[in-house]
């Protein structure tokens, strides 16, 4: 029987392999073939790049999505940050390790005896790291306790978040107030964010923090909040070393009108514990103490339990909304499953993912430091990304998880009825795009990495939210990317 990988591994010249700096010819993944002459309908990439006002590095490649034959490329072996297109690789890694139906569980367990609504013992809130757990999910757990008649707990509520390593930030070089740079834990809530709300009331400015979801608005008082009369910085984060209590200071000048925004939470266990206790009180359940624990006793019994959506649904959401927490959690859990390591660091887990992908989906070892692509230290080549797409297949499970590529009316008129599904990636002065093009004659797989790393490295801390020239740069990068898609569709699709 001839397999996809068997076809893709054969018929490769040594010259092509050497030219692109890839792995030996025995690799199981599609190797680059000599670039074909550019058809009349496809513009040369050098011409497109030269005509564009975009400035920065460009690395791009397009291949036949079924055979792996590289059709056109520019700097195809250049290592650049994939940004959030990294989540494509994390998706393949997690599906292989865990399966599409995998679910994360969150449980409330008990030790002791429950009589007449009174638990003579302790409760244990245990999380497997569900990255989509929200306040509504916690409320469902509390409802489960209420439905069995629980009204009082004489002991403590123990928070067990050790199923995953506790990591305060994905990227320590980025701002601690960035909601897209969350903490990671075995107990995650609301993507590890708390909502800052403000309104101009009759008695002046009113501010507060809450853990909102749907119609629930439990107040969060365990995280400090103050308003300061200053122009900058807008947000200032502090954490007490001894108590791990977090606190935010907000510039009054930024709180105009009524509004709100999400802020990251770093001490996730304390946050989850406070919200759970608040919801319990609202349901008439008395909890006297809340504290962290490292493990659930073997004799504990489950009183209430919820499960996440299946993994494939979570990954579809991750690829659509580019949620970094989801990527890191599923990546860490995949590494735990494959290696048996209980507490891998983010770097160790990412490196294991790179090793696992090598030979299965890509040739050569990509330099990976995370699972989300948030760190610019994570770098790979566009050839490697396209190799992964080809192995996954233009009609495979990955294709069905990607979203339709958004274009304006002018580009839509040029691509007609062709289907383009993509994953985008964006960092300051980094813009990436990868996916499939389904043309009338052929399926294509492509990857485009745009980056100006010197300009990114030169940004000061106060420039990272709105880097000077950043919007213009990324607009030009995206225009160039769309020009490439149109050219490839016309020439090869």
GROMACS .gro file of C-alpha atoms in nm:
model
  493
    1UNK     CA    1   0.000   0.000   0.000
    2UNK     CA    2   0.132   0.344  -0.092
    3UNK     CA    3   0.094   0.591   0.194
    4UNK     CA    4   0.096   0.971   0.194
    5UNK     CA    5   0.428   0.978   0.376
    6UNK     CA    6   0.573   0.718   0.144
    7UNK     CA    7   0.488   0.930  -0.159
    8UNK     CA    8   0.618   1.247   0.002
    9UNK     CA    9   0.945   1.091   0.113
   10UNK     CA   10   1.039   0.965  -0.231
   11UNK     CA   11   1.180   1.123  -0.546
   12UNK     CA   12   1.377   1.402  -0.378
   13UNK     CA   13   1.703   1.527  -0.520
   14UNK     CA   14   2.009   1.583  -0.305
   15UNK     CA   15   2.045   1.925  -0.460
   16UNK     CA   16   1.706   2.037  -0.336
   17UNK     CA   17   1.776   1.903   0.011
   18UNK     CA   18   2.106   2.083   0.035
   19UNK     CA   19   1.972   2.404  -0.107
   20UNK     CA   20   1.706   2.435   0.161
   21UNK     CA   21   1.924   2.310   0.447
   22UNK     CA   22   1.681   2.037   0.550
   23UNK     CA   23   1.713   1.689   0.701
   24UNK     CA   24   1.852   1.379   0.526
   25UNK     CA   25   1.660   1.217   0.243
   26UNK     CA   26   1.531   0.941   0.470
   27UNK     CA   27   1.304   1.189   0.652
   28UNK     CA   28   0.943   1.075   0.688
   29UNK     CA   29   0.811   1.422   0.612
   30UNK     CA   30   0.783   1.602   0.276
   31UNK     CA   31   1.114   1.745   0.165
   32UNK     CA   32   1.139   2.048  -0.062
   33UNK     CA   33   1.175   1.975  -0.430
   34UNK     CA   34   1.338   2.202  -0.688
   35UNK     CA   35   1.126   2.512  -0.732
   36UNK     CA   36   0.927   2.491  -1.053
   37UNK     CA   37   0.939   2.770  -1.311
   38UNK     CA   38   0.687   3.037  -1.225
   39UNK     CA   39   0.372   2.994  -1.441
   40UNK     CA   40   0.248   3.291  -1.637
   41UNK     CA   41  -0.032   3.355  -1.389
   42UNK     CA   42   0.193   3.373  -1.083
   43UNK     CA   43   0.397   3.682  -1.013
   44UNK     CA   44   0.752   3.631  -0.893
   45UNK     CA   45   0.775   3.681  -0.518
   46UNK     CA   46   1.077   3.907  -0.562
   47UNK     CA   47   0.870   4.134  -0.787
   48UNK     CA   48   0.583   4.146  -0.538
   49UNK     CA   49   0.818   4.225  -0.252
   50UNK     CA   50   1.006   4.490  -0.449
   51UNK     CA   51   0.680   4.662  -0.544
   52UNK     CA   52   0.551   4.666  -0.186
   53UNK     CA   53   0.614   4.952   0.058
   54UNK     CA   54   0.663   4.684   0.328
   55UNK     CA   55   1.005   4.690   0.494
   56UNK     CA   56   1.149   4.395   0.682
   57UNK     CA   57   1.236   4.031   0.641
   58UNK     CA   58   1.010   3.810   0.430
   59UNK     CA   59   1.021   3.431   0.422
   60UNK     CA   60   0.753   3.249   0.225
   61UNK     CA   61   0.682   2.921   0.053
   62UNK     CA   62   0.389   2.757  -0.127
   63UNK     CA   63   0.362   2.386  -0.205
   64UNK     CA   64   0.123   2.137  -0.352
   65UNK     CA   65  -0.072   2.032  -0.043
   66UNK     CA   66  -0.107   1.671  -0.163
   67UNK     CA   67   0.241   1.592  -0.295
   68UNK     CA   68   0.460   1.834  -0.098
   69UNK     CA   69   0.622   1.972  -0.414
   70UNK     CA   70   0.743   2.324  -0.346
   71UNK     CA   71   0.614   2.555  -0.619
   72UNK     CA   72   0.758   2.889  -0.517
   73UNK     CA   73   0.960   3.027  -0.230
   74UNK     CA   74   1.152   3.327  -0.101
   75UNK     CA   75   1.405   3.288   0.185
   76UNK     CA   76   1.222   2.961   0.251
   77UNK     CA   77   1.485   2.831   0.493
   78UNK     CA   78   1.505   3.149   0.704
   79UNK     CA   79   1.432   3.102   1.074
   80UNK     CA   80   1.181   3.359   1.198
   81UNK     CA   81   0.919   3.372   1.475
   82UNK     CA   82   0.599   3.194   1.367
   83UNK     CA   83   0.402   3.394   1.629
   84UNK     CA   84   0.054   3.244   1.673
   85UNK     CA   85   0.080   3.022   1.366
   86UNK     CA   86   0.275   2.805   1.613
   87UNK     CA   87  -0.068   2.697   1.736
   88UNK     CA   88  -0.101   2.490   1.418
   89UNK     CA   89   0.188   2.273   1.536
   90UNK     CA   90   0.053   2.262   1.891
   91UNK     CA   91  -0.280   2.143   1.752
   92UNK     CA   92  -0.116   1.850   1.573
   93UNK     CA   93   0.097   1.768   1.879
   94UNK     CA   94  -0.200   1.771   2.117
   95UNK     CA   95  -0.429   1.569   1.890
   96UNK     CA   96  -0.163   1.303   1.843
   97UNK     CA   97  -0.092   1.279   2.217
   98UNK     CA   98  -0.442   1.319   2.365
   99UNK     CA   99  -0.696   1.245   2.093
  100UNK     CA  100  -0.977   1.463   1.961
  101UNK     CA  101  -1.219   1.353   2.235
  102UNK     CA  102  -0.995   1.434   2.533
  103UNK     CA  103  -1.161   1.643   2.806
  104UNK     CA  104  -1.028   1.830   3.109
  105UNK     CA  105  -1.208   1.758   3.436
  106UNK     CA  106  -1.263   1.980   3.738
  107UNK     CA  107  -1.388   1.811   4.053
  108UNK     CA  108  -1.501   1.887   4.406
  109UNK     CA  109  -1.417   1.601   4.641
  110UNK     CA  110  -1.474   1.547   5.010
  111UNK     CA  111  -1.314   1.371   5.303
  112UNK     CA  112  -1.520   1.306   5.614
  113UNK     CA  113  -1.889   1.241   5.668
  114UNK     CA  114  -2.186   1.429   5.527
  115UNK     CA  115  -2.489   1.426   5.757
  116UNK     CA  116  -2.794   1.649   5.742
  117UNK     CA  117  -2.621   1.895   5.508
  118UNK     CA  118  -2.311   1.925   5.727
  119UNK     CA  119  -1.976   1.790   5.609
  120UNK     CA  120  -1.761   1.690   5.904
  121UNK     CA  121  -1.442   1.713   5.705
  122UNK     CA  122  -1.283   1.897   5.412
  123UNK     CA  123  -1.360   1.986   5.053
  124UNK     CA  124  -1.100   1.960   4.777
  125UNK     CA  125  -1.128   2.157   4.455
  126UNK     CA  126  -0.910   1.978   4.199
  127UNK     CA  127  -0.845   2.101   3.848
  128UNK     CA  128  -0.681   1.930   3.554
  129UNK     CA  129  -0.601   2.269   3.404
  130UNK     CA  130  -0.917   2.325   3.195
  131UNK     CA  131  -0.823   2.645   3.007
  132UNK     CA  132  -1.188   2.722   2.928
  133UNK     CA  133  -1.320   2.698   3.284
  134UNK     CA  134  -1.518   3.011   3.366
  135UNK     CA  135  -1.730   3.144   3.650
  136UNK     CA  136  -2.035   2.968   3.506
  137UNK     CA  137  -1.847   2.638   3.531
  138UNK     CA  138  -1.761   2.702   3.894
  139UNK     CA  139  -2.125   2.787   3.960
  140UNK     CA  140  -2.223   2.450   3.808
  141UNK     CA  141  -1.991   2.275   4.053
  142UNK     CA  142  -2.150   2.465   4.341
  143UNK     CA  143  -2.497   2.372   4.217
  144UNK     CA  144  -2.391   2.009   4.225
  145UNK     CA  145  -2.299   2.047   4.592
  146UNK     CA  146  -2.624   2.222   4.673
  147UNK     CA  147  -2.824   1.953   4.496
  148UNK     CA  148  -2.684   1.680   4.722
  149UNK     CA  149  -2.783   1.887   5.023
  150UNK     CA  150  -2.448   2.032   5.132
  151UNK     CA  151  -2.491   2.342   5.348
  152UNK     CA  152  -2.187   2.361   5.574
  153UNK     CA  153  -1.826   2.246   5.575
  154UNK     CA  154  -1.650   2.225   5.912
  155UNK     CA  155  -1.304   2.189   5.761
  156UNK     CA  156  -1.132   2.381   5.483
  157UNK     CA  157  -1.172   2.413   5.109
  158UNK     CA  158  -0.838   2.292   4.970
  159UNK     CA  159  -0.732   2.420   4.628
  160UNK     CA  160  -0.527   2.164   4.433
  161UNK     CA  161  -0.367   2.320   4.125
  162UNK     CA  162  -0.067   2.089   4.088
  163UNK     CA  163  -0.183   1.890   3.785
  164UNK     CA  164   0.011   2.142   3.574
  165UNK     CA  165   0.317   2.348   3.663
  166UNK     CA  166   0.242   2.695   3.798
  167UNK     CA  167   0.386   2.948   3.553
  168UNK     CA  168   0.322   3.319   3.624
  169UNK     CA  169   0.375   3.442   3.264
  170UNK     CA  170   0.427   3.279   2.926
  171UNK     CA  171   0.680   3.544   2.821
  172UNK     CA  172   0.867   3.722   3.099
  173UNK     CA  173   0.988   3.992   2.858
  174UNK     CA  174   0.637   4.120   2.790
  175UNK     CA  175   0.423   4.347   3.002
  176UNK     CA  176   0.279   4.192   3.318
  177UNK     CA  177  -0.053   4.371   3.253
  178UNK     CA  178  -0.104   4.204   2.912
  179UNK     CA  179  -0.407   3.977   2.923
  180UNK     CA  180  -0.269   3.773   2.633
  181UNK     CA  181   0.033   3.681   2.849
  182UNK     CA  182  -0.150   3.481   3.118
  183UNK     CA  183  -0.041   3.264   3.407
  184UNK     CA  184  -0.075   2.887   3.375
  185UNK     CA  185  -0.194   2.654   3.648
  186UNK     CA  186  -0.390   2.339   3.722
  187UNK     CA  187  -0.674   2.573   3.822
  188UNK     CA  188  -0.748   2.832   3.555
  189UNK     CA  189  -1.047   3.066   3.551
  190UNK     CA  190  -1.180   3.308   3.291
  191UNK     CA  191  -0.856   3.266   3.096
  192UNK     CA  192  -0.688   3.383   3.417
  193UNK     CA  193  -0.825   3.733   3.392
  194UNK     CA  194  -1.029   3.953   3.623
  195UNK     CA  195  -1.258   4.229   3.500
  196UNK     CA  196  -1.191   4.591   3.595
  197UNK     CA  197  -1.514   4.792   3.568
  198UNK     CA  198  -1.563   5.164   3.628
  199UNK     CA  199  -1.855   5.404   3.609
  200UNK     CA  200  -1.918   5.767   3.685
  201UNK     CA  201  -2.181   5.753   3.960
  202UNK     CA  202  -2.363   6.029   4.144
  203UNK     CA  203  -2.105   5.998   4.422
  204UNK     CA  204  -1.809   6.009   4.186
  205UNK     CA  205  -1.600   5.742   4.021
  206UNK     CA  206  -1.681   5.383   4.119
  207UNK     CA  207  -1.430   5.107   4.039
  208UNK     CA  208  -1.422   4.738   4.116
  209UNK     CA  209  -1.300   4.396   4.011
  210UNK     CA  210  -1.525   4.101   3.934
  211UNK     CA  211  -1.515   3.754   3.779
  212UNK     CA  212  -1.795   3.803   3.531
  213UNK     CA  213  -1.939   3.538   3.302
  214UNK     CA  214  -2.288   3.531   3.151
  215UNK     CA  215  -2.515   3.693   3.411
  216UNK     CA  216  -2.281   3.630   3.706
  217UNK     CA  217  -2.078   3.914   3.858
  218UNK     CA  218  -1.907   3.788   4.176
  219UNK     CA  219  -1.692   4.064   4.324
  220UNK     CA  220  -1.321   3.996   4.365
  221UNK     CA  221  -1.178   4.160   4.676
  222UNK     CA  222  -0.867   3.946   4.720
  223UNK     CA  223  -0.688   4.140   4.447
  224UNK     CA  224  -0.603   4.494   4.551
  225UNK     CA  225  -0.720   4.791   4.344
  226UNK     CA  226  -0.645   5.161   4.378
  227UNK     CA  227  -0.687   5.471   4.161
  228UNK     CA  228  -0.389   5.706   4.134
  229UNK     CA  229  -0.371   6.066   4.017
  230UNK     CA  230  -0.103   6.027   3.754
  231UNK     CA  231  -0.072   6.046   3.379
  232UNK     CA  232   0.136   5.732   3.331
  233UNK     CA  233   0.161   5.442   3.353
  234UNK     CA  234  -0.206   5.364   3.302
  235UNK     CA  235  -0.169   5.034   3.488
  236UNK     CA  236   0.080   4.936   3.755
  237UNK     CA  237   0.098   4.581   3.887
  238UNK     CA  238   0.234   4.477   4.224
  239UNK     CA  239   0.258   4.141   4.401
  240UNK     CA  240   0.361   4.097   4.763
  241UNK     CA  241   0.633   3.834   4.786
  242UNK     CA  242   0.539   3.711   5.132
  243UNK     CA  243   0.163   3.674   5.078
  244UNK     CA  244   0.147   3.648   4.697
  245UNK     CA  245  -0.138   3.901   4.717
  246UNK     CA  246  -0.177   4.087   4.390
  247UNK     CA  247  -0.265   4.449   4.345
  248UNK     CA  248  -0.336   4.698   4.066
  249UNK     CA  249  -0.303   5.072   4.052
  250UNK     CA  250  -0.492   5.250   3.774
  251UNK     CA  251  -0.441   5.605   3.649
  252UNK     CA  252  -0.755   5.810   3.709
  253UNK     CA  253  -0.707   5.990   3.376
  254UNK     CA  254  -0.771   5.662   3.191
  255UNK     CA  255  -1.109   5.598   3.359
  256UNK     CA  256  -1.328   5.825   3.150
  257UNK     CA  257  -1.699   5.762   3.110
  258UNK     CA  258  -1.814   5.410   3.194
  259UNK     CA  259  -1.609   5.114   3.083
  260UNK     CA  260  -1.407   4.809   3.165
  261UNK     CA  261  -1.121   4.585   3.063
  262UNK     CA  262  -0.977   4.248   3.154
  263UNK     CA  263  -0.661   4.230   3.363
  264UNK     CA  264  -0.443   3.921   3.405
  265UNK     CA  265  -0.437   3.722   3.729
  266UNK     CA  266  -0.106   3.570   3.836
  267UNK     CA  267  -0.207   3.395   4.161
  268UNK     CA  268  -0.471   3.181   3.997
  269UNK     CA  269  -0.542   2.945   4.288
  270UNK     CA  270  -0.631   3.233   4.521
  271UNK     CA  271  -0.855   3.382   4.252
  272UNK     CA  272  -1.038   3.054   4.188
  273UNK     CA  273  -1.077   2.994   4.562
  274UNK     CA  274  -1.228   3.335   4.628
  275UNK     CA  275  -1.476   3.309   4.342
  276UNK     CA  276  -1.577   2.955   4.437
  277UNK     CA  277  -1.631   3.058   4.800
  278UNK     CA  278  -1.838   3.358   4.689
  279UNK     CA  279  -2.059   3.140   4.470
  280UNK     CA  280  -2.095   2.888   4.752
  281UNK     CA  281  -2.211   3.157   4.994
  282UNK     CA  282  -2.467   3.273   4.740
  283UNK     CA  283  -2.600   2.915   4.733
  284UNK     CA  284  -2.620   2.895   5.111
  285UNK     CA  285  -2.305   2.685   5.160
  286UNK     CA  286  -2.081   2.800   5.445
  287UNK     CA  287  -1.705   2.765   5.393
  288UNK     CA  288  -1.487   2.872   5.683
  289UNK     CA  289  -1.136   2.846   5.534
  290UNK     CA  290  -0.977   2.834   5.189
  291UNK     CA  291  -0.617   2.720   5.140
  292UNK     CA  292  -0.388   2.560   4.885
  293UNK     CA  293  -0.288   2.194   4.888
  294UNK     CA  294  -0.057   1.982   4.678
  295UNK     CA  295  -0.267   1.667   4.641
  296UNK     CA  296  -0.609   1.516   4.701
  297UNK     CA  297  -0.621   1.237   4.963
  298UNK     CA  298  -0.677   0.893   4.814
  299UNK     CA  299  -0.987   0.840   5.028
  300UNK     CA  300  -1.162   1.154   4.897
  301UNK     CA  301  -1.487   1.098   4.710
  302UNK     CA  302  -1.624   1.305   4.422
  303UNK     CA  303  -1.927   1.519   4.507
  304UNK     CA  304  -1.948   1.735   4.195
  305UNK     CA  305  -1.771   1.728   3.860
  306UNK     CA  306  -1.769   1.905   3.524
  307UNK     CA  307  -1.580   1.837   3.204
  308UNK     CA  308  -1.454   2.066   2.932
  309UNK     CA  309  -1.563   2.049   2.572
  310UNK     CA  310  -1.375   1.782   2.372
  311UNK     CA  311  -1.024   1.873   2.267
  312UNK     CA  312  -1.102   1.924   1.899
  313UNK     CA  313  -1.366   2.185   1.987
  314UNK     CA  314  -1.123   2.360   2.222
  315UNK     CA  315  -0.856   2.362   1.953
  316UNK     CA  316  -1.099   2.506   1.697
  317UNK     CA  317  -1.172   2.788   1.942
  318UNK     CA  318  -0.799   2.832   2.010
  319UNK     CA  319  -0.720   2.865   1.639
  320UNK     CA  320  -1.008   3.108   1.589
  321UNK     CA  321  -0.944   3.337   1.886
  322UNK     CA  322  -0.572   3.263   1.929
  323UNK     CA  323  -0.600   3.200   2.303
  324UNK     CA  324  -0.248   3.157   2.435
  325UNK     CA  325  -0.358   2.990   2.759
  326UNK     CA  326  -0.528   2.709   2.567
  327UNK     CA  327  -0.217   2.648   2.359
  328UNK     CA  328   0.012   2.628   2.660
  329UNK     CA  329  -0.221   2.407   2.864
  330UNK     CA  330  -0.284   2.152   2.589
  331UNK     CA  331   0.085   2.154   2.500
  332UNK     CA  332   0.191   2.090   2.859
  333UNK     CA  333  -0.070   1.818   2.903
  334UNK     CA  334   0.044   1.649   2.582
  335UNK     CA  335   0.403   1.650   2.708
  336UNK     CA  336   0.299   1.506   3.043
  337UNK     CA  337   0.109   1.229   2.865
  338UNK     CA  338   0.392   1.141   2.629
  339UNK     CA  339   0.682   1.165   2.876
  340UNK     CA  340   0.531   1.096   3.217
  341UNK     CA  341   0.696   1.415   3.348
  342UNK     CA  342   0.477   1.565   3.619
  343UNK     CA  343   0.617   1.917   3.618
  344UNK     CA  344   0.788   2.011   3.291
  345UNK     CA  345   0.889   2.371   3.241
  346UNK     CA  346   0.743   2.555   2.945
  347UNK     CA  347   1.079   2.544   2.769
  348UNK     CA  348   1.119   2.170   2.833
  349UNK     CA  349   0.769   2.099   2.707
  350UNK     CA  350   0.818   2.309   2.394
  351UNK     CA  351   1.149   2.139   2.322
  352UNK     CA  352   0.984   1.799   2.355
  353UNK     CA  353   0.716   1.914   2.112
  354UNK     CA  354   0.990   2.015   1.866
  355UNK     CA  355   1.152   1.673   1.901
  356UNK     CA  356   0.818   1.497   1.856
  357UNK     CA  357   0.734   1.696   1.544
  358UNK     CA  358   1.074   1.630   1.387
  359UNK     CA  359   1.047   1.336   1.150
  360UNK     CA  360   0.669   1.316   1.194
  361UNK     CA  361   0.564   1.653   1.058
  362UNK     CA  362   0.878   1.858   0.990
  363UNK     CA  363   1.237   1.800   0.890
  364UNK     CA  364   1.497   1.945   1.121
  365UNK     CA  365   1.444   2.060   1.478
  366UNK     CA  366   1.256   2.386   1.521
  367UNK     CA  367   1.370   2.615   1.803
  368UNK     CA  368   1.061   2.628   2.024
  369UNK     CA  369   1.027   2.794   2.364
  370UNK     CA  370   0.650   2.778   2.411
  371UNK     CA  371   0.336   2.631   2.257
  372UNK     CA  372   0.157   2.955   2.168
  373UNK     CA  373   0.422   3.145   1.973
  374UNK     CA  374   0.410   3.438   2.214
  375UNK     CA  375   0.787   3.434   2.264
  376UNK     CA  376   0.993   3.559   1.971
  377UNK     CA  377   1.267   3.316   2.075
  378UNK     CA  378   1.051   3.046   1.917
  379UNK     CA  379   1.164   3.031   1.555
  380UNK     CA  380   1.129   2.800   1.257
  381UNK     CA  381   1.128   2.811   0.877
  382UNK     CA  382   0.824   2.849   0.652
  383UNK     CA  383   0.929   2.523   0.481
  384UNK     CA  384   0.885   2.342   0.813
  385UNK     CA  385   0.540   2.492   0.862
  386UNK     CA  386   0.434   2.387   0.512
  387UNK     CA  387   0.571   2.038   0.568
  388UNK     CA  388   0.341   2.003   0.870
  389UNK     CA  389   0.043   2.122   0.666
  390UNK     CA  390   0.117   1.872   0.389
  391UNK     CA  391   0.148   1.579   0.629
  392UNK     CA  392  -0.176   1.686   0.802
  393UNK     CA  393  -0.341   1.695   0.458
  394UNK     CA  394  -0.567   1.944   0.281
  395UNK     CA  395  -0.871   1.739   0.383
  396UNK     CA  396  -0.745   1.627   0.724
  397UNK     CA  397  -0.850   1.712   1.076
  398UNK     CA  398  -0.637   2.028   1.088
  399UNK     CA  399  -0.805   2.172   0.778
  400UNK     CA  400  -1.142   2.142   0.947
  401UNK     CA  401  -1.024   2.338   1.251
  402UNK     CA  402  -0.888   2.640   1.064
  403UNK     CA  403  -1.104   2.942   0.988
  404UNK     CA  404  -1.190   3.106   0.657
  405UNK     CA  405  -0.940   3.375   0.567
  406UNK     CA  406  -1.077   3.726   0.598
  407UNK     CA  407  -1.018   3.953   0.301
  408UNK     CA  408  -1.161   4.282   0.178
  409UNK     CA  409  -1.396   4.311  -0.118
  410UNK     CA  410  -1.113   4.385  -0.362
  411UNK     CA  411  -0.920   4.070  -0.270
  412UNK     CA  412  -1.241   3.864  -0.260
  413UNK     CA  413  -1.313   3.965  -0.618
  414UNK     CA  414  -0.969   3.838  -0.718
  415UNK     CA  415  -0.991   3.500  -0.545
  416UNK     CA  416  -1.351   3.433  -0.651
  417UNK     CA  417  -1.495   3.111  -0.510
  418UNK     CA  418  -1.162   2.967  -0.398
  419UNK     CA  419  -1.149   2.860  -0.034
  420UNK     CA  420  -0.866   2.985   0.183
  421UNK     CA  421  -0.836   2.877   0.546
  422UNK     CA  422  -0.562   3.018   0.765
  423UNK     CA  423  -0.407   3.082   1.102
  424UNK     CA  424  -0.263   3.427   1.158
  425UNK     CA  425   0.008   3.537   1.398
  426UNK     CA  426   0.086   3.884   1.528
  427UNK     CA  427   0.353   4.027   1.755
  428UNK     CA  428   0.501   4.375   1.746
  429UNK     CA  429   0.667   4.392   1.402
  430UNK     CA  430   0.594   4.026   1.337
  431UNK     CA  431   0.309   3.914   1.110
  432UNK     CA  432   0.263   3.555   0.995
  433UNK     CA  433   0.007   3.363   0.792
  434UNK     CA  434  -0.024   2.993   0.713
  435UNK     CA  435  -0.292   2.762   0.580
  436UNK     CA  436  -0.447   2.603   0.275
  437UNK     CA  437  -0.572   2.739  -0.057
  438UNK     CA  438  -0.833   2.525  -0.231
  439UNK     CA  439  -0.826   2.632  -0.595
  440UNK     CA  440  -1.026   2.492  -0.885
  441UNK     CA  441  -0.733   2.275  -0.997
  442UNK     CA  442  -0.511   2.212  -0.697
  443UNK     CA  443  -0.483   2.231  -0.318
  444UNK     CA  444  -0.198   2.445  -0.191
  445UNK     CA  445  -0.026   2.476   0.147
  446UNK     CA  446   0.161   2.794   0.230
  447UNK     CA  447   0.342   2.985   0.502
  448UNK     CA  448   0.445   3.352   0.507
  449UNK     CA  449   0.662   3.499   0.784
  450UNK     CA  450   0.712   3.877   0.798
  451UNK     CA  451   0.933   4.027   1.068
  452UNK     CA  452   1.147   4.326   1.154
  453UNK     CA  453   1.326   4.187   1.458
  454UNK     CA  454   1.574   4.476   1.503
  455UNK     CA  455   1.284   4.720   1.516
  456UNK     CA  456   1.099   4.493   1.758
  457UNK     CA  457   1.404   4.462   1.984
  458UNK     CA  458   1.449   4.840   1.991
  459UNK     CA  459   1.105   4.905   2.146
  460UNK     CA  460   1.107   5.044   2.497
  461UNK     CA  461   0.869   4.910   2.765
  462UNK     CA  462   0.633   5.207   2.723
  463UNK     CA  463   0.617   5.159   2.344
  464UNK     CA  464   0.506   4.797   2.332
  465UNK     CA  465   0.131   4.861   2.364
  466UNK     CA  466   0.126   5.100   2.069
  467UNK     CA  467   0.463   5.082   1.895
  468UNK     CA  468   0.541   5.384   1.675
  469UNK     CA  469   0.469   5.289   1.316
  470UNK     CA  470   0.335   4.949   1.419
  471UNK     CA  471  -0.007   4.977   1.258
  472UNK     CA  472   0.135   5.096   0.928
  473UNK     CA  473   0.394   4.819   0.927
  474UNK     CA  474   0.147   4.541   0.993
  475UNK     CA  475  -0.098   4.681   0.738
  476UNK     CA  476   0.170   4.667   0.471
  477UNK     CA  477   0.273   4.315   0.575
  478UNK     CA  478  -0.084   4.191   0.546
  479UNK     CA  479  -0.133   4.356   0.208
  480UNK     CA  480   0.180   4.181   0.082
  481UNK     CA  481   0.054   3.852   0.221
  482UNK     CA  482  -0.277   3.886   0.039
  483UNK     CA  483  -0.096   3.975  -0.282
  484UNK     CA  484   0.099   3.650  -0.248
  485UNK     CA  485  -0.220   3.448  -0.193
  486UNK     CA  486  -0.380   3.592  -0.505
  487UNK     CA  487  -0.066   3.528  -0.708
  488UNK     CA  488  -0.041   3.167  -0.589
  489UNK     CA  489  -0.404   3.098  -0.657
  490UNK     CA  490  -0.381   3.234  -1.010
  491UNK     CA  491  -0.055   3.063  -1.089
  492UNK     CA  492  -0.083   2.728  -0.915
  493UNK     CA  493  -0.439   2.674  -0.792
   0.00000   0.00000   0.00000
